[in-house]
XYZ file of C-alpha atoms in Angstrom:
441
model
C -21.354 101.759 139.913
C -24.761 103.413 139.348
C -24.081 105.575 142.410
C -20.924 106.976 140.800
C -22.371 107.393 137.306
C -22.657 111.155 136.707
C -25.320 110.562 134.044
C -27.555 108.629 136.426
C -31.031 109.968 137.062
C -30.289 110.606 140.738
C -27.500 113.051 139.934
C -29.555 114.786 137.253
C -32.315 115.361 139.797
C -29.737 116.486 142.356
C -28.214 118.882 139.801
C -31.667 120.247 138.971
C -32.385 120.717 142.680
C -29.040 122.453 143.183
C -29.700 124.708 140.187
C -33.117 125.638 141.540
C -31.646 126.372 144.970
C -28.900 128.508 143.460
C -31.443 130.417 141.375
C -33.612 131.110 144.432
C -30.570 132.078 146.493
C -29.338 134.368 143.707
C -32.690 136.150 143.476
C -32.932 136.551 147.250
C -29.277 137.606 147.460
C -29.718 140.272 144.772
C -32.846 141.623 146.466
C -31.172 141.702 149.877
C -28.017 143.255 148.428
C -30.048 145.926 146.675
C -32.110 146.704 149.761
C -29.072 146.934 152.056
C -27.201 149.031 149.509
C -30.095 151.481 149.133
C -30.462 151.698 152.907
C -26.753 152.463 153.295
C -26.978 155.169 150.614
C -29.972 156.746 152.352
C -28.149 156.668 155.684
C -25.109 158.399 154.171
C -27.264 160.993 152.424
C -29.122 161.699 155.651
C -25.832 162.272 157.448
C -24.426 164.695 154.918
C -27.827 166.410 154.540
C -28.015 167.056 158.277
C -24.462 168.398 158.307
C -25.096 170.649 155.294
C -28.347 171.995 156.741
C -26.632 172.891 160.038
C -23.654 174.354 158.161
C -25.964 176.435 155.922
C -27.700 177.969 158.955
C -24.382 178.791 160.617
C -22.938 180.227 157.387
C -26.003 182.453 156.955
C -25.751 183.709 160.539
C -21.979 184.091 160.953
C -20.508 183.806 157.431
C -18.399 180.860 158.528
C -18.854 177.081 158.402
C -17.956 174.246 160.762
C -14.481 172.808 160.483
C -15.782 169.627 158.789
C -17.492 171.656 156.048
C -15.502 173.173 153.161
C -16.405 176.420 151.412
C -15.478 176.303 147.714
C -16.302 177.931 144.440
C -17.876 175.865 141.610
C -14.541 175.867 139.772
C -12.851 174.219 142.782
C -15.236 171.254 142.779
C -14.370 167.873 141.327
C -15.727 167.447 137.832
C -18.491 164.896 138.702
C -19.683 167.017 141.625
C -19.564 170.181 139.520
C -21.608 168.535 136.768
C -24.188 167.311 139.305
C -24.385 170.837 140.749
C -24.873 172.361 137.279
C -27.733 169.911 136.624
C -29.422 170.594 139.982
C -33.124 171.385 139.813
C -34.731 174.380 141.503
C -36.297 172.219 144.188
C -33.071 170.386 145.054
C -31.262 171.734 148.111
C -28.051 169.824 147.463
C -26.446 167.297 145.148
C -24.406 164.185 145.947
C -21.594 162.255 144.316
C -20.515 158.775 145.326
C -16.738 158.511 145.037
C -15.034 155.124 145.203
C -11.265 154.924 145.275
C -9.101 151.866 145.869
C -8.149 150.344 148.109
C -11.576 150.228 149.764
C -12.050 153.977 150.326
C -15.636 155.008 149.770
C -16.828 158.618 150.127
C -20.175 160.257 149.667
C -19.786 163.929 148.682
C -22.539 166.533 148.958
C -22.574 170.147 147.719
C -25.049 172.908 148.626
C -24.917 176.370 146.965
C -25.219 179.377 149.298
C -25.239 183.116 148.872
C -22.759 184.472 146.432
C -20.462 182.281 144.398
C -19.946 179.851 147.236
C -20.683 176.162 147.717
C -20.738 174.231 150.983
C -19.096 170.838 150.510
C -19.379 167.933 152.950
C -18.283 164.320 152.727
C -18.891 161.182 154.793
C -17.036 157.892 154.901
C -19.141 155.028 153.484
C -16.531 152.272 153.876
C -18.315 150.809 156.902
C -21.560 150.384 154.944
C -19.713 148.974 151.905
C -17.731 146.479 153.968
C -20.915 145.435 155.757
C -22.531 144.840 152.350
C -19.539 142.819 151.156
C -19.628 140.772 154.340
C -23.326 140.126 153.775
C -22.645 138.936 150.193
C -19.935 136.563 151.377
C -22.208 135.274 154.129
C -24.978 134.583 151.600
C -22.568 132.720 149.300
C -21.179 130.632 152.165
C -24.707 129.840 153.355
C -25.727 128.725 149.853
C -22.650 126.491 149.489
C -23.250 124.994 152.921
C -26.885 124.350 152.013
C -25.869 122.694 148.732
C -23.558 120.279 150.554
C -26.632 119.077 152.414
C -29.319 119.439 149.743
C -27.487 117.615 146.915
C -26.825 114.372 148.883
C -30.336 114.496 150.336
C -31.815 114.930 146.843
C -29.747 111.997 145.568
C -30.865 109.831 148.500
C -34.477 110.922 148.141
C -34.524 109.585 144.570
C -33.277 106.144 145.639
C -36.775 104.552 145.934
C -37.628 105.794 142.463
C -34.279 104.612 141.070
C -34.778 101.218 142.725
C -38.148 100.826 141.029
C -36.679 101.860 137.664
C -33.780 99.418 138.024
C -36.209 96.640 138.898
C -38.204 97.491 135.775
C -35.099 97.451 133.567
C -33.972 94.103 135.025
C -37.404 92.659 134.370
C -37.374 93.965 130.791
C -33.957 92.381 130.206
C -35.187 89.105 131.690
C -38.145 89.124 129.285
C -35.805 89.907 126.386
C -33.609 86.970 127.446
C -36.591 84.605 127.241
C -38.129 84.661 130.711
C -41.655 85.471 129.609
C -43.017 84.894 133.123
C -41.044 87.836 134.546
C -43.196 90.724 135.748
C -42.486 94.030 137.452
C -45.520 93.827 139.711
C -46.692 96.472 142.203
C -43.844 97.815 144.320
C -44.560 100.255 147.141
C -47.555 102.482 147.664
C -46.682 105.145 145.143
C -49.220 105.825 142.417
C -47.169 107.812 139.971
C -45.920 107.651 136.394
C -43.502 104.819 137.218
C -46.387 102.737 138.564
C -48.354 103.407 135.376
C -45.363 102.479 133.229
C -44.785 99.275 135.242
C -48.424 98.257 134.883
C -48.295 98.958 131.137
C -45.110 96.893 130.784
C -46.683 93.989 132.665
C -49.728 94.114 130.394
C -47.426 94.226 127.362
C -45.434 91.250 128.669
C -48.607 89.244 129.297
C -49.914 90.046 125.833
C -46.584 89.174 124.253
C -46.392 85.914 126.172
C -49.931 84.967 125.176
C -49.260 85.706 121.509
C -45.986 83.795 121.513
C -47.596 80.830 123.226
C -50.440 80.870 120.688
C -47.932 81.036 117.850
C -45.855 78.249 119.375
C -48.918 76.097 119.968
C -50.169 76.717 116.443
C -46.792 75.769 114.947
C -46.604 72.587 117.002
C -50.208 71.638 116.245
C -49.786 72.203 112.524
C -46.569 70.194 112.478
C -48.162 67.343 114.430
C -51.242 67.351 112.216
C -49.082 67.218 109.090
C -46.970 64.324 110.317
C -49.629 61.626 109.795
C -50.585 62.517 106.203
C -46.917 63.048 105.365
C -46.046 59.594 106.623
C -48.767 58.182 104.403
C -47.571 60.288 101.486
C -43.972 59.164 101.976
C -45.058 55.511 102.203
C -47.165 55.829 99.075
C -44.302 57.548 97.261
C -42.004 54.635 98.050
C -44.470 52.294 96.290
C -44.160 54.218 93.039
C -41.886 52.849 90.305
C -38.243 53.478 91.040
C -37.288 54.340 87.453
C -40.075 56.879 86.931
C -38.924 60.509 86.827
C -42.251 61.836 88.092
C -42.234 59.350 90.952
C -38.715 60.423 91.899
C -39.854 64.039 91.948
C -42.768 63.127 94.225
C -40.449 61.297 96.593
C -38.042 64.208 96.668
C -40.776 66.747 97.476
C -42.297 64.458 100.103
C -38.889 64.099 101.741
C -38.380 67.878 101.700
C -41.817 68.467 103.174
C -41.186 65.857 105.853
C -37.894 67.569 106.750
C -39.668 70.925 106.987
C -42.245 69.484 109.387
C -39.506 67.950 111.547
C -37.746 71.323 111.629
C -40.960 73.041 112.694
C -41.438 70.508 115.492
C -37.880 71.059 116.657
C -38.328 74.843 116.634
C -41.537 74.535 118.639
C -39.717 72.425 121.243
C -36.891 74.957 121.398
C -39.352 77.844 121.753
C -41.162 76.019 124.540
C -37.898 75.561 126.457
C -38.526 71.840 126.684
C -35.092 70.867 125.365
C -32.425 69.835 127.884
C -28.819 69.015 127.104
C -27.407 65.605 128.069
C -23.740 66.306 128.364
C -20.800 63.975 128.072
C -17.068 64.412 127.618
C -16.335 64.016 123.907
C -13.261 64.666 121.741
C -14.450 67.587 119.664
C -12.174 67.009 116.676
C -13.237 63.397 116.144
C -16.889 64.287 116.646
C -16.863 67.084 114.060
C -14.903 65.008 111.519
C -17.373 62.142 111.844
C -20.388 64.442 111.586
C -19.050 66.180 108.471
C -18.215 62.825 106.886
C -21.775 61.628 107.345
C -23.195 64.740 105.656
C -21.954 63.351 102.344
C -20.602 66.757 101.278
C -17.177 67.718 100.071
C -15.992 69.670 103.086
C -12.463 70.335 104.265
C -12.071 69.564 107.997
C -9.114 70.838 110.022
C -8.878 69.766 113.664
C -5.304 70.356 114.620
C -5.893 71.735 118.137
C -9.204 70.198 119.199
C -9.980 69.597 122.859
C -12.249 67.431 124.932
C -15.488 69.219 125.821
C -18.402 68.531 128.136
C -21.356 68.851 125.778
C -24.302 67.095 124.190
C -22.866 65.411 121.075
C -26.275 65.016 119.443
C -26.918 68.766 119.575
C -23.398 69.600 118.408
C -24.015 67.244 115.493
C -27.274 69.007 114.687
C -25.582 72.419 114.739
C -22.639 71.341 112.571
C -24.899 69.576 110.056
C -27.093 72.657 109.718
C -24.107 74.993 109.328
C -22.376 72.792 106.759
C -25.609 72.195 104.834
C -26.354 75.924 104.837
C -22.825 76.688 103.605
C -23.145 74.257 100.685
C -26.724 75.239 99.855
C -26.382 79.026 100.027
C -22.625 79.575 99.782
C -19.939 78.279 97.466
C -17.110 75.770 97.637
C -14.649 75.289 99.102
C -16.433 74.849 102.444
C -14.031 74.604 105.380
C -14.623 73.433 108.953
C -11.887 74.349 111.430
C -11.794 73.035 115.005
C -9.477 74.951 117.353
C -9.636 74.266 121.061
C -13.356 74.416 121.812
C -14.249 76.503 118.775
C -15.808 75.289 115.538
C -15.670 77.593 112.518
C -17.592 76.835 109.319
C -16.690 78.973 106.328
C -17.794 79.048 102.720
C -16.615 81.206 99.841
C -19.953 82.461 98.600
C -21.561 85.923 98.692
C -21.619 86.016 102.497
C -24.443 86.544 104.965
C -26.914 89.384 104.304
C -26.694 92.463 106.454
C -30.104 91.800 108.040
C -28.938 88.433 109.349
C -25.762 89.936 110.814
C -27.756 92.713 112.498
C -30.833 90.817 113.694
C -29.729 87.180 113.719
C -31.339 84.267 111.873
C -35.084 84.566 111.299
C -37.324 81.656 110.422
C -38.714 81.685 106.878
C -36.379 84.490 105.903
C -33.127 83.831 104.079
C -32.214 87.432 103.266
C -30.858 88.291 99.828
C -31.417 86.149 96.786
C -27.658 85.815 96.427
C -27.686 83.371 99.341
C -30.095 81.108 97.523
C -33.588 79.955 98.411
C -34.721 78.172 101.552
C -36.905 78.340 104.652
C -34.421 80.008 106.981
C -34.903 77.282 109.602
C -31.444 75.711 109.605
C -29.590 78.623 111.195
C -32.529 79.310 113.519
C -32.397 75.734 114.810
C -28.611 75.898 115.118
C -28.883 79.077 117.178
C -31.553 77.529 119.398
C -29.533 74.351 119.969
C -26.495 76.465 120.840
C -28.614 78.210 123.448
C -29.598 74.832 124.946
C -25.894 73.913 125.144
C -24.992 77.241 126.743
C -22.679 77.838 123.776
C -22.221 80.945 121.666
C -22.986 80.912 117.944
C -22.014 83.990 115.936
C -22.216 84.869 112.251
C -19.906 87.092 110.236
C -18.583 87.677 106.749
C -15.001 86.737 106.029
C -12.603 89.297 104.547
C -12.760 89.118 100.791
C -15.659 86.743 100.263
C -17.576 84.098 102.132
C -19.577 83.624 105.297
C -18.313 82.276 108.631
C -20.279 80.736 111.487
C -18.432 80.277 114.792
C -19.558 77.985 117.616
C -17.787 78.405 120.976
C -18.137 75.559 123.482
C -16.914 75.271 127.087
C -13.963 72.907 127.673
C -13.768 70.057 130.201
C -10.030 69.799 130.497
C -7.119 71.134 128.475
C -5.477 67.819 127.732
C -6.279 65.712 124.679
C -8.470 62.666 125.163
C -6.459 59.466 125.590
C -8.652 57.752 123.008
C -7.980 60.360 120.352
C -5.535 59.266 117.751
C -2.929 61.914 116.973
C -3.513 61.227 113.328
C -7.067 62.433 113.742
C -5.741 65.938 114.249
C -4.669 66.126 110.629
C -6.660 67.514 107.764
C -9.039 65.571 105.564
C -11.857 66.041 103.054
C -15.170 64.273 103.658
C -17.188 63.410 100.576
C -20.176 61.117 100.088
C -19.631 59.325 103.351
C -16.025 58.356 102.633
C -12.841 59.855 103.976
C -10.183 61.009 101.584
C -6.696 59.973 102.755
C -5.199 62.699 104.884
C -2.032 64.407 103.795
């Protein structure tokens, strides 16, 4: 398809080459046309000058002129020839007038004054010279068109090595953007040009980026690991505090939150390192989501009327759903709804919606966007997105019409039929709250 793209670099170079060739051909053609035209005019003038000179000698000697020479008075001349004769200088022996009449009749007229009120008039046919000039112009145009039919394809083919190197560079850049930090352009060919310099600069940039990301990832993992031991001691000590003490309860709550943050950081570091691998199994998606939402202990409406059996890692699906539901309750507003249709899971709240930066750039760790979405670390959606990448699923975020935010997880199906173990009643709607299931309607 790149070969047929008119905006491709190869065709721009070919068009530039063709333009340059046409410009050179036009300049050469104009110069040749002008030179041939002036030579034809000089040839015609020489012919009529020789005839007038011979006629003038004969007229002076005998008072008559050859049969091809006319003797007229100034009043009998054509207006252009008469005007040229009136403007004749003292040193000019004769004047000329180039008469062109369709179709393709070209005459060069010459007038020479003689004794008395008489003028010798001669003319010569210039159609042969004019047709020769027209034939030359057509030949130049045909030669240029024939040359372009060869030059343009050759120019397009000549740019192929350069285009190949550019395409390799763009593929490498996309691979790096997709997470393959080991991808490099590398030296290709013997050329030492701007593309080589750009490729070397991109490789240096990729190496620097990889080193910085690895340092950041290692730092995050090290910090999380180092915090685990004192946090375990802090959590254990907090459990020994009196149960009915308000300050002790606050300490336990903050220790639990800090422990959850450290676990999230460890999980993000594993996801960034690419160490996570999915362990897939065929699971009924509707039952799995309903059970996961029930265990969150939140009041969430679950609808799984058209759920399917999917080949996925249930633990990672659980992690994604828990994070999405928790985020909806923490930063959105009730009612929170989870809808399972086929292999798609949609979590919607009725709060202020996702901020524009999240919709444009995706979830960012330690950034929750606008204050309307509440406070937090911004790790829940980041982890959900990373786990979806491990599953090979697609997680998208959008704002619902009216109000509310929606998160959609698309999984790949195993088979279209419903699992034999799935109870048809499980496809109905229920509300999960505090670990108990409200009777379905």
